[in-house]
């Protein structure tokens, strides 16, 4: 596996804190922001749209700045960050893929949201997802870290993000649902697995593949479709798989994978 030093360079956020202590993954705000910007927009361009032009309709200057800060924490909003640059490119290709794409990048960038991944994915479709269960899970490692009110808010925000992405349904009573997964989602999942040091068949057994809730044959079919769309190069001969990501990384970024 690649070292944490290079994961951080690719755009991963490690540590203990995260945006979900205050907000969900903010899918509506992200969609509106991207409607007013292009994949080539730089960090200051995003800031100008949110803080100066107030395209998200926030009531005060402080709320605009806070919103922009949360969006940066969750997504990066800078084409110099590889995980964001590729995400932003894929976003333009497939509207249906967007909720799961946003969740994937939020998982990359928010350690608090990552705490819930195994818990949510262990739930069967149709099974109830109780906020109190998630609170207990989060509190189990560090019982004194969050107050009861903070723990409730955090669990609500986390459940809200999984709901926005299509993994849950319901307002008060949450139940586990199957998300809509497209070839674009598997493109990003394979890319993230690649950044984490996997290759060949191992790409298809990463936790990102588990996230997509598809069978091995479905994952392979999605990868074939992504390849036919020109998003990736997927070769599969005699059970030996190879995936290439032309144009995803710069030469310098590719070198990070080999250091």
PDB file of C-alpha atoms in Angstrom:
ATOM      1  CA  UNK A   1       0.000   0.000   0.000  1.00  0.00           C
ATOM      2  CA  UNK A   2       1.112   3.550  -0.655  1.00  0.00           C
ATOM      3  CA  UNK A   3       2.315   5.649   2.270  1.00  0.00           C
ATOM      4  CA  UNK A   4       0.175   8.249   4.002  1.00  0.00           C
ATOM      5  CA  UNK A   5       2.552  10.944   2.774  1.00  0.00           C
ATOM      6  CA  UNK A   6       1.587  10.307  -0.825  1.00  0.00           C
ATOM      7  CA  UNK A   7      -2.086   9.717  -0.072  1.00  0.00           C
ATOM      8  CA  UNK A   8      -2.120  13.238   1.348  1.00  0.00           C
ATOM      9  CA  UNK A   9      -0.432  14.524  -1.813  1.00  0.00           C
ATOM     10  CA  UNK A  10      -3.167  12.886  -3.895  1.00  0.00           C
ATOM     11  CA  UNK A  11      -5.776  14.700  -1.808  1.00  0.00           C
ATOM     12  CA  UNK A  12      -6.717  12.317   0.989  1.00  0.00           C
ATOM     13  CA  UNK A  13      -7.415  13.849   4.387  1.00  0.00           C
ATOM     14  CA  UNK A  14      -6.322  11.795   7.368  1.00  0.00           C
ATOM     15  CA  UNK A  15      -6.518  12.422  11.091  1.00  0.00           C
ATOM     16  CA  UNK A  16      -9.569  12.440  13.362  1.00  0.00           C
ATOM     17  CA  UNK A  17     -11.674  15.505  12.536  1.00  0.00           C
ATOM     18  CA  UNK A  18     -14.071  16.010   9.669  1.00  0.00           C
ATOM     19  CA  UNK A  19     -16.753  18.177   8.117  1.00  0.00           C
ATOM     20  CA  UNK A  20     -19.569  15.876   9.204  1.00  0.00           C
ATOM     21  CA  UNK A  21     -19.252  17.235  12.718  1.00  0.00           C
ATOM     22  CA  UNK A  22     -21.051  20.282  11.277  1.00  0.00           C
ATOM     23  CA  UNK A  23     -22.593  19.402   7.901  1.00  0.00           C
ATOM     24  CA  UNK A  24     -23.636  16.624   5.543  1.00  0.00           C
ATOM     25  CA  UNK A  25     -21.747  16.147   2.279  1.00  0.00           C
ATOM     26  CA  UNK A  26     -23.625  19.200   0.918  1.00  0.00           C
ATOM     27  CA  UNK A  27     -24.665  17.639  -2.376  1.00  0.00           C
ATOM     28  CA  UNK A  28     -27.142  20.397  -3.288  1.00  0.00           C
ATOM     29  CA  UNK A  29     -24.554  23.124  -2.733  1.00  0.00           C
ATOM     30  CA  UNK A  30     -21.955  21.213  -4.731  1.00  0.00           C
ATOM     31  CA  UNK A  31     -24.317  20.717  -7.672  1.00  0.00           C
ATOM     32  CA  UNK A  32     -25.219  24.402  -7.741  1.00  0.00           C
ATOM     33  CA  UNK A  33     -21.570  25.451  -7.513  1.00  0.00           C
ATOM     34  CA  UNK A  34     -20.621  23.201 -10.422  1.00  0.00           C
ATOM     35  CA  UNK A  35     -23.464  24.626 -12.522  1.00  0.00           C
ATOM     36  CA  UNK A  36     -21.712  28.005 -12.308  1.00  0.00           C
ATOM     37  CA  UNK A  37     -18.158  26.768 -12.866  1.00  0.00           C
ATOM     38  CA  UNK A  38     -16.160  24.587 -15.251  1.00  0.00           C
ATOM     39  CA  UNK A  39     -13.701  21.714 -14.702  1.00  0.00           C
ATOM     40  CA  UNK A  40     -10.905  24.234 -15.331  1.00  0.00           C
ATOM     41  CA  UNK A  41     -11.985  26.565 -12.515  1.00  0.00           C
ATOM     42  CA  UNK A  42      -9.182  27.135 -10.017  1.00  0.00           C
ATOM     43  CA  UNK A  43      -9.468  27.382  -6.239  1.00  0.00           C
ATOM     44  CA  UNK A  44      -9.860  31.174  -6.176  1.00  0.00           C
ATOM     45  CA  UNK A  45     -12.540  30.925  -8.847  1.00  0.00           C
ATOM     46  CA  UNK A  46     -14.634  28.664  -6.639  1.00  0.00           C
ATOM     47  CA  UNK A  47     -14.053  30.990  -3.705  1.00  0.00           C
ATOM     48  CA  UNK A  48     -15.181  33.986  -5.735  1.00  0.00           C
ATOM     49  CA  UNK A  49     -18.420  32.259  -6.718  1.00  0.00           C
ATOM     50  CA  UNK A  50     -19.285  31.222  -3.159  1.00  0.00           C
ATOM     51  CA  UNK A  51     -17.950  34.104  -1.060  1.00  0.00           C
ATOM     52  CA  UNK A  52     -18.084  37.163  -3.324  1.00  0.00           C
ATOM     53  CA  UNK A  53     -20.887  36.361  -5.779  1.00  0.00           C
ATOM     54  CA  UNK A  54     -22.911  34.321  -3.265  1.00  0.00           C
ATOM     55  CA  UNK A  55     -24.276  31.889  -5.836  1.00  0.00           C
ATOM     56  CA  UNK A  56     -25.303  29.553  -3.006  1.00  0.00           C
ATOM     57  CA  UNK A  57     -27.575  32.236  -1.525  1.00  0.00           C
ATOM     58  CA  UNK A  58     -26.144  32.370   1.995  1.00  0.00           C
ATOM     59  CA  UNK A  59     -27.474  35.191   4.229  1.00  0.00           C
ATOM     60  CA  UNK A  60     -24.206  36.566   5.639  1.00  0.00           C
ATOM     61  CA  UNK A  61     -20.573  36.940   4.703  1.00  0.00           C
ATOM     62  CA  UNK A  62     -19.614  34.639   7.568  1.00  0.00           C
ATOM     63  CA  UNK A  63     -21.981  31.898   6.405  1.00  0.00           C
ATOM     64  CA  UNK A  64     -20.572  32.166   2.877  1.00  0.00           C
ATOM     65  CA  UNK A  65     -17.038  31.738   4.211  1.00  0.00           C
ATOM     66  CA  UNK A  66     -18.042  28.817   6.429  1.00  0.00           C
ATOM     67  CA  UNK A  67     -19.826  27.111   3.539  1.00  0.00           C
ATOM     68  CA  UNK A  68     -16.817  27.526   1.283  1.00  0.00           C
ATOM     69  CA  UNK A  69     -14.549  26.152   3.996  1.00  0.00           C
ATOM     70  CA  UNK A  70     -16.714  23.070   4.435  1.00  0.00           C
ATOM     71  CA  UNK A  71     -16.813  22.461   0.671  1.00  0.00           C
ATOM     72  CA  UNK A  72     -13.027  22.739   0.475  1.00  0.00           C
ATOM     73  CA  UNK A  73     -12.628  20.280   3.349  1.00  0.00           C
ATOM     74  CA  UNK A  74     -14.961  17.796   1.668  1.00  0.00           C
ATOM     75  CA  UNK A  75     -13.918  18.116  -1.960  1.00  0.00           C
ATOM     76  CA  UNK A  76     -10.732  20.153  -2.307  1.00  0.00           C
ATOM     77  CA  UNK A  77     -12.062  22.490  -5.021  1.00  0.00           C
ATOM     78  CA  UNK A  78      -8.642  22.743  -6.643  1.00  0.00           C
ATOM     79  CA  UNK A  79      -7.581  21.062  -9.917  1.00  0.00           C
ATOM     80  CA  UNK A  80      -4.077  20.733  -8.484  1.00  0.00           C
ATOM     81  CA  UNK A  81      -5.502  18.041  -6.174  1.00  0.00           C
ATOM     82  CA  UNK A  82      -5.623  14.775  -8.164  1.00  0.00           C
ATOM     83  CA  UNK A  83      -8.652  13.227  -6.446  1.00  0.00           C
ATOM     84  CA  UNK A  84     -10.657  16.395  -7.086  1.00  0.00           C
ATOM     85  CA  UNK A  85      -9.427  16.986 -10.632  1.00  0.00           C
ATOM     86  CA  UNK A  86     -10.481  13.507 -11.785  1.00  0.00           C
ATOM     87  CA  UNK A  87     -13.738  13.725  -9.818  1.00  0.00           C
ATOM     88  CA  UNK A  88     -14.602  17.040 -11.493  1.00  0.00           C
ATOM     89  CA  UNK A  89     -13.899  15.607 -14.942  1.00  0.00           C
ATOM     90  CA  UNK A  90     -16.059  12.543 -14.321  1.00  0.00           C
ATOM     91  CA  UNK A  91     -18.832  14.720 -12.864  1.00  0.00           C
ATOM     92  CA  UNK A  92     -19.375  16.343 -16.253  1.00  0.00           C
ATOM     93  CA  UNK A  93     -19.683  12.971 -18.020  1.00  0.00           C
ATOM     94  CA  UNK A  94     -22.513  11.329 -16.102  1.00  0.00           C
ATOM     95  CA  UNK A  95     -25.314  13.055 -14.197  1.00  0.00           C
ATOM     96  CA  UNK A  96     -26.637   9.793 -12.750  1.00  0.00           C
ATOM     97  CA  UNK A  97     -23.234   9.003 -11.198  1.00  0.00           C
ATOM     98  CA  UNK A  98     -23.001  12.265  -9.262  1.00  0.00           C
ATOM     99  CA  UNK A  99     -24.479  11.336  -5.844  1.00  0.00           C
ATOM    100  CA  UNK A 100     -22.217   8.297  -5.445  1.00  0.00           C
ATOM    101  CA  UNK A 101     -19.232  10.196  -6.862  1.00  0.00           C
ATOM    102  CA  UNK A 102     -19.735  12.907  -4.241  1.00  0.00           C
ATOM    103  CA  UNK A 103     -19.957  10.334  -1.455  1.00  0.00           C
ATOM    104  CA  UNK A 104     -16.761   8.659  -2.640  1.00  0.00           C
ATOM    105  CA  UNK A 105     -14.759  11.884  -2.575  1.00  0.00           C
ATOM    106  CA  UNK A 106     -16.305  12.820   0.776  1.00  0.00           C
ATOM    107  CA  UNK A 107     -15.136   9.452   2.123  1.00  0.00           C
ATOM    108  CA  UNK A 108     -11.635  10.198   0.828  1.00  0.00           C
ATOM    109  CA  UNK A 109     -11.609  13.574   2.563  1.00  0.00           C
ATOM    110  CA  UNK A 110     -13.583  13.115   5.785  1.00  0.00           C
ATOM    111  CA  UNK A 111     -12.282  10.739   8.474  1.00  0.00           C
ATOM    112  CA  UNK A 112     -15.536  11.059  10.446  1.00  0.00           C
ATOM    113  CA  UNK A 113     -17.623   9.880   7.498  1.00  0.00           C
ATOM    114  CA  UNK A 114     -15.232   6.962   6.991  1.00  0.00           C
ATOM    115  CA  UNK A 115     -16.057   5.728  10.494  1.00  0.00           C
ATOM    116  CA  UNK A 116     -19.530   4.804   9.225  1.00  0.00           C
ATOM    117  CA  UNK A 117     -18.599   2.998   6.010  1.00  0.00           C
ATOM    118  CA  UNK A 118     -18.409  -0.581   7.280  1.00  0.00           C
ATOM    119  CA  UNK A 119     -21.475  -0.055   9.493  1.00  0.00           C
ATOM    120  CA  UNK A 120     -23.671   1.120   6.615  1.00  0.00           C
ATOM    121  CA  UNK A 121     -22.438  -1.447   4.105  1.00  0.00           C
ATOM    122  CA  UNK A 122     -23.101  -4.271   6.570  1.00  0.00           C
ATOM    123  CA  UNK A 123     -26.811  -3.442   6.504  1.00  0.00           C
ATOM    124  CA  UNK A 124     -28.933  -5.523   4.144  1.00  0.00           C
ATOM    125  CA  UNK A 125     -31.219  -3.807   1.667  1.00  0.00           C
ATOM    126  CA  UNK A 126     -34.474  -2.945   3.448  1.00  0.00           C
ATOM    127  CA  UNK A 127     -32.917  -3.203   6.910  1.00  0.00           C
ATOM    128  CA  UNK A 128     -33.481  -0.381   9.372  1.00  0.00           C
ATOM    129  CA  UNK A 129     -30.544   1.967  10.017  1.00  0.00           C
ATOM    130  CA  UNK A 130     -30.940   3.465  13.474  1.00  0.00           C
ATOM    131  CA  UNK A 131     -29.131   6.649  14.368  1.00  0.00           C
ATOM    132  CA  UNK A 132     -28.535   5.344  17.886  1.00  0.00           C
ATOM    133  CA  UNK A 133     -26.569   2.388  16.493  1.00  0.00           C
ATOM    134  CA  UNK A 134     -24.268   4.737  14.637  1.00  0.00           C
ATOM    135  CA  UNK A 135     -23.849   6.904  17.721  1.00  0.00           C
ATOM    136  CA  UNK A 136     -22.830   3.855  19.730  1.00  0.00           C
ATOM    137  CA  UNK A 137     -20.330   2.842  17.052  1.00  0.00           C
ATOM    138  CA  UNK A 138     -18.706   6.268  16.930  1.00  0.00           C
ATOM    139  CA  UNK A 139     -18.547   6.507  20.721  1.00  0.00           C
ATOM    140  CA  UNK A 140     -17.175   3.005  21.217  1.00  0.00           C
ATOM    141  CA  UNK A 141     -13.513   3.899  20.588  1.00  0.00           C
ATOM    142  CA  UNK A 142     -13.495   7.273  22.363  1.00  0.00           C
ATOM    143  CA  UNK A 143     -16.449   7.474  24.764  1.00  0.00           C
ATOM    144  CA  UNK A 144     -15.551  10.965  26.006  1.00  0.00           C
ATOM    145  CA  UNK A 145     -14.783  12.583  22.659  1.00  0.00           C
ATOM    146  CA  UNK A 146     -18.283  13.848  21.791  1.00  0.00           C
ATOM    147  CA  UNK A 147     -21.079  15.174  23.950  1.00  0.00           C
ATOM    148  CA  UNK A 148     -24.479  13.498  23.555  1.00  0.00           C
ATOM    149  CA  UNK A 149     -25.740  16.444  21.474  1.00  0.00           C
ATOM    150  CA  UNK A 150     -22.650  16.462  19.249  1.00  0.00           C
ATOM    151  CA  UNK A 151     -22.856  12.714  18.766  1.00  0.00           C
ATOM    152  CA  UNK A 152     -26.501  12.944  17.704  1.00  0.00           C
ATOM    153  CA  UNK A 153     -25.752  15.768  15.250  1.00  0.00           C
ATOM    154  CA  UNK A 154     -22.770  13.891  13.804  1.00  0.00           C
ATOM    155  CA  UNK A 155     -24.810  10.712  13.301  1.00  0.00           C
ATOM    156  CA  UNK A 156     -27.625  12.688  11.664  1.00  0.00           C
ATOM    157  CA  UNK A 157     -25.201  14.376   9.287  1.00  0.00           C
ATOM    158  CA  UNK A 158     -23.547  11.079   8.371  1.00  0.00           C
ATOM    159  CA  UNK A 159     -26.917   9.401   7.746  1.00  0.00           C
ATOM    160  CA  UNK A 160     -27.905  12.431   5.695  1.00  0.00           C
ATOM    161  CA  UNK A 161     -24.924  11.981   3.393  1.00  0.00           C
ATOM    162  CA  UNK A 162     -25.581   8.276   2.866  1.00  0.00           C
ATOM    163  CA  UNK A 163     -29.199   9.183   2.099  1.00  0.00           C
ATOM    164  CA  UNK A 164     -28.182  11.856  -0.418  1.00  0.00           C
ATOM    165  CA  UNK A 165     -25.997   9.260  -2.139  1.00  0.00           C
ATOM    166  CA  UNK A 166     -28.841   6.733  -2.383  1.00  0.00           C
ATOM    167  CA  UNK A 167     -27.651   4.213   0.206  1.00  0.00           C
ATOM    168  CA  UNK A 168     -30.542   5.003   2.565  1.00  0.00           C
ATOM    169  CA  UNK A 169     -34.113   6.245   2.283  1.00  0.00           C
ATOM    170  CA  UNK A 170     -36.547   7.832   4.706  1.00  0.00           C
ATOM    171  CA  UNK A 171     -36.589  11.029   6.742  1.00  0.00           C
ATOM    172  CA  UNK A 172     -37.113   9.872  10.303  1.00  0.00           C
ATOM    173  CA  UNK A 173     -36.813   6.107   9.957  1.00  0.00           C
ATOM    174  CA  UNK A 174     -33.884   5.250   7.698  1.00  0.00           C
ATOM    175  CA  UNK A 175     -33.737   2.004   5.753  1.00  0.00           C
ATOM    176  CA  UNK A 176     -30.888   0.653   3.675  1.00  0.00           C
ATOM    177  CA  UNK A 177     -31.349   0.969  -0.088  1.00  0.00           C
ATOM    178  CA  UNK A 178     -29.299   0.114  -3.171  1.00  0.00           C
ATOM    179  CA  UNK A 179     -27.569   3.111  -4.785  1.00  0.00           C
ATOM    180  CA  UNK A 180     -27.578   3.814  -8.501  1.00  0.00           C
ATOM    181  CA  UNK A 181     -24.150   2.764  -9.771  1.00  0.00           C
ATOM    182  CA  UNK A 182     -22.863   3.584 -13.252  1.00  0.00           C
ATOM    183  CA  UNK A 183     -19.669   2.891 -15.223  1.00  0.00           C
ATOM    184  CA  UNK A 184     -18.451   6.340 -14.189  1.00  0.00           C
ATOM    185  CA  UNK A 185     -18.648   5.316 -10.540  1.00  0.00           C
ATOM    186  CA  UNK A 186     -16.502   2.258 -11.162  1.00  0.00           C
ATOM    187  CA  UNK A 187     -14.024   4.418 -13.066  1.00  0.00           C
ATOM    188  CA  UNK A 188     -13.555   6.568  -9.974  1.00  0.00           C
ATOM    189  CA  UNK A 189     -13.521   3.549  -7.647  1.00  0.00           C
ATOM    190  CA  UNK A 190     -10.799   1.894  -9.699  1.00  0.00           C
ATOM    191  CA  UNK A 191      -8.824   5.128  -9.807  1.00  0.00           C
ATOM    192  CA  UNK A 192      -8.950   5.541  -6.024  1.00  0.00           C
ATOM    193  CA  UNK A 193      -7.895   1.913  -5.600  1.00  0.00           C
ATOM    194  CA  UNK A 194      -5.005   2.618  -7.978  1.00  0.00           C
ATOM    195  CA  UNK A 195      -3.931   5.609  -5.871  1.00  0.00           C
ATOM    196  CA  UNK A 196      -3.946   3.347  -2.817  1.00  0.00           C
ATOM    197  CA  UNK A 197      -1.363   1.095  -4.469  1.00  0.00           C
ATOM    198  CA  UNK A 198      -3.528  -1.675  -5.925  1.00  0.00           C
ATOM    199  CA  UNK A 199      -3.317  -3.093  -9.429  1.00  0.00           C
ATOM    200  CA  UNK A 200      -4.707  -5.912 -11.577  1.00  0.00           C
ATOM    201  CA  UNK A 201      -7.246  -8.189  -9.931  1.00  0.00           C
ATOM    202  CA  UNK A 202      -6.683  -6.516  -6.557  1.00  0.00           C
ATOM    203  CA  UNK A 203      -8.348  -3.377  -7.897  1.00  0.00           C
ATOM    204  CA  UNK A 204     -11.608  -5.324  -8.018  1.00  0.00           C
ATOM    205  CA  UNK A 205     -11.431  -6.457  -4.399  1.00  0.00           C
ATOM    206  CA  UNK A 206     -10.797  -3.090  -2.763  1.00  0.00           C
ATOM    207  CA  UNK A 207     -13.185  -1.481  -0.287  1.00  0.00           C
ATOM    208  CA  UNK A 208     -14.259   0.863  -3.082  1.00  0.00           C
ATOM    209  CA  UNK A 209     -15.691  -2.113  -4.957  1.00  0.00           C
ATOM    210  CA  UNK A 210     -17.538  -3.175  -1.796  1.00  0.00           C
ATOM    211  CA  UNK A 211     -18.987   0.329  -1.604  1.00  0.00           C
ATOM    212  CA  UNK A 212     -20.592  -0.030  -5.030  1.00  0.00           C
ATOM    213  CA  UNK A 213     -22.695  -2.987  -3.809  1.00  0.00           C
ATOM    214  CA  UNK A 214     -22.319  -4.953  -7.056  1.00  0.00           C
ATOM    215  CA  UNK A 215     -21.444  -8.572  -7.739  1.00  0.00           C
ATOM    216  CA  UNK A 216     -18.049  -9.381  -9.297  1.00  0.00           C
ATOM    217  CA  UNK A 217     -19.689  -9.978 -12.677  1.00  0.00           C
ATOM    218  CA  UNK A 218     -21.526  -6.649 -12.447  1.00  0.00           C
ATOM    219  CA  UNK A 219     -18.310  -4.837 -11.544  1.00  0.00           C
ATOM    220  CA  UNK A 220     -16.561  -6.377 -14.536  1.00  0.00           C
ATOM    221  CA  UNK A 221     -19.438  -5.413 -16.829  1.00  0.00           C
ATOM    222  CA  UNK A 222     -19.322  -1.839 -15.530  1.00  0.00           C
ATOM    223  CA  UNK A 223     -15.563  -1.709 -16.080  1.00  0.00           C
ATOM    224  CA  UNK A 224     -16.048  -2.955 -19.651  1.00  0.00           C
ATOM    225  CA  UNK A 225     -18.645  -0.257 -20.222  1.00  0.00           C
ATOM    226  CA  UNK A 226     -16.339   2.415 -18.782  1.00  0.00           C
ATOM    227  CA  UNK A 227     -13.614   1.201 -21.130  1.00  0.00           C
ATOM    228  CA  UNK A 228     -15.950   1.368 -24.124  1.00  0.00           C
ATOM    229  CA  UNK A 229     -16.810   4.938 -23.144  1.00  0.00           C
ATOM    230  CA  UNK A 230     -13.106   5.806 -23.189  1.00  0.00           C
ATOM    231  CA  UNK A 231     -12.947   6.605 -19.477  1.00  0.00           C
ATOM    232  CA  UNK A 232     -10.349   3.904 -18.733  1.00  0.00           C
ATOM    233  CA  UNK A 233      -8.481   1.150 -20.525  1.00  0.00           C
ATOM    234  CA  UNK A 234      -9.635  -2.227 -19.214  1.00  0.00           C
ATOM    235  CA  UNK A 235      -7.980  -5.417 -20.442  1.00  0.00           C
ATOM    236  CA  UNK A 236      -9.200  -8.819 -19.306  1.00  0.00           C
ATOM    237  CA  UNK A 237      -7.632 -11.906 -20.869  1.00  0.00           C
ATOM    238  CA  UNK A 238      -7.635 -15.354 -19.328  1.00  0.00           C
ATOM    239  CA  UNK A 239      -8.789 -13.952 -16.007  1.00  0.00           C
ATOM    240  CA  UNK A 240      -5.845 -11.539 -15.837  1.00  0.00           C
ATOM    241  CA  UNK A 241      -7.074  -7.975 -15.451  1.00  0.00           C
ATOM    242  CA  UNK A 242      -5.249  -4.756 -16.236  1.00  0.00           C
ATOM    243  CA  UNK A 243      -6.619  -1.236 -15.843  1.00  0.00           C
ATOM    244  CA  UNK A 244      -4.971   1.922 -17.130  1.00  0.00           C
ATOM    245  CA  UNK A 245      -5.924   5.525 -16.478  1.00  0.00           C
ATOM    246  CA  UNK A 246      -4.613   7.584 -19.415  1.00  0.00           C
ATOM    247  CA  UNK A 247      -4.420  11.296 -18.684  1.00  0.00           C
ATOM    248  CA  UNK A 248      -5.601  10.985 -15.076  1.00  0.00           C
ATOM    249  CA  UNK A 249      -2.259  11.839 -13.451  1.00  0.00           C
ATOM    250  CA  UNK A 250       0.656  14.042 -14.390  1.00  0.00           C
ATOM    251  CA  UNK A 251       4.094  12.494 -14.833  1.00  0.00           C
ATOM    252  CA  UNK A 252       5.096  13.780 -11.395  1.00  0.00           C
ATOM    253  CA  UNK A 253       1.976  12.322  -9.779  1.00  0.00           C
ATOM    254  CA  UNK A 254       2.585   8.969 -11.466  1.00  0.00           C
ATOM    255  CA  UNK A 255       6.052   8.981  -9.944  1.00  0.00           C
ATOM    256  CA  UNK A 256       4.552   9.285  -6.462  1.00  0.00           C
ATOM    257  CA  UNK A 257       3.035   5.820  -6.941  1.00  0.00           C
ATOM    258  CA  UNK A 258       6.502   4.326  -7.394  1.00  0.00           C
ATOM    259  CA  UNK A 259       8.357   6.092  -4.588  1.00  0.00           C
TER     260      UNK A 259
END
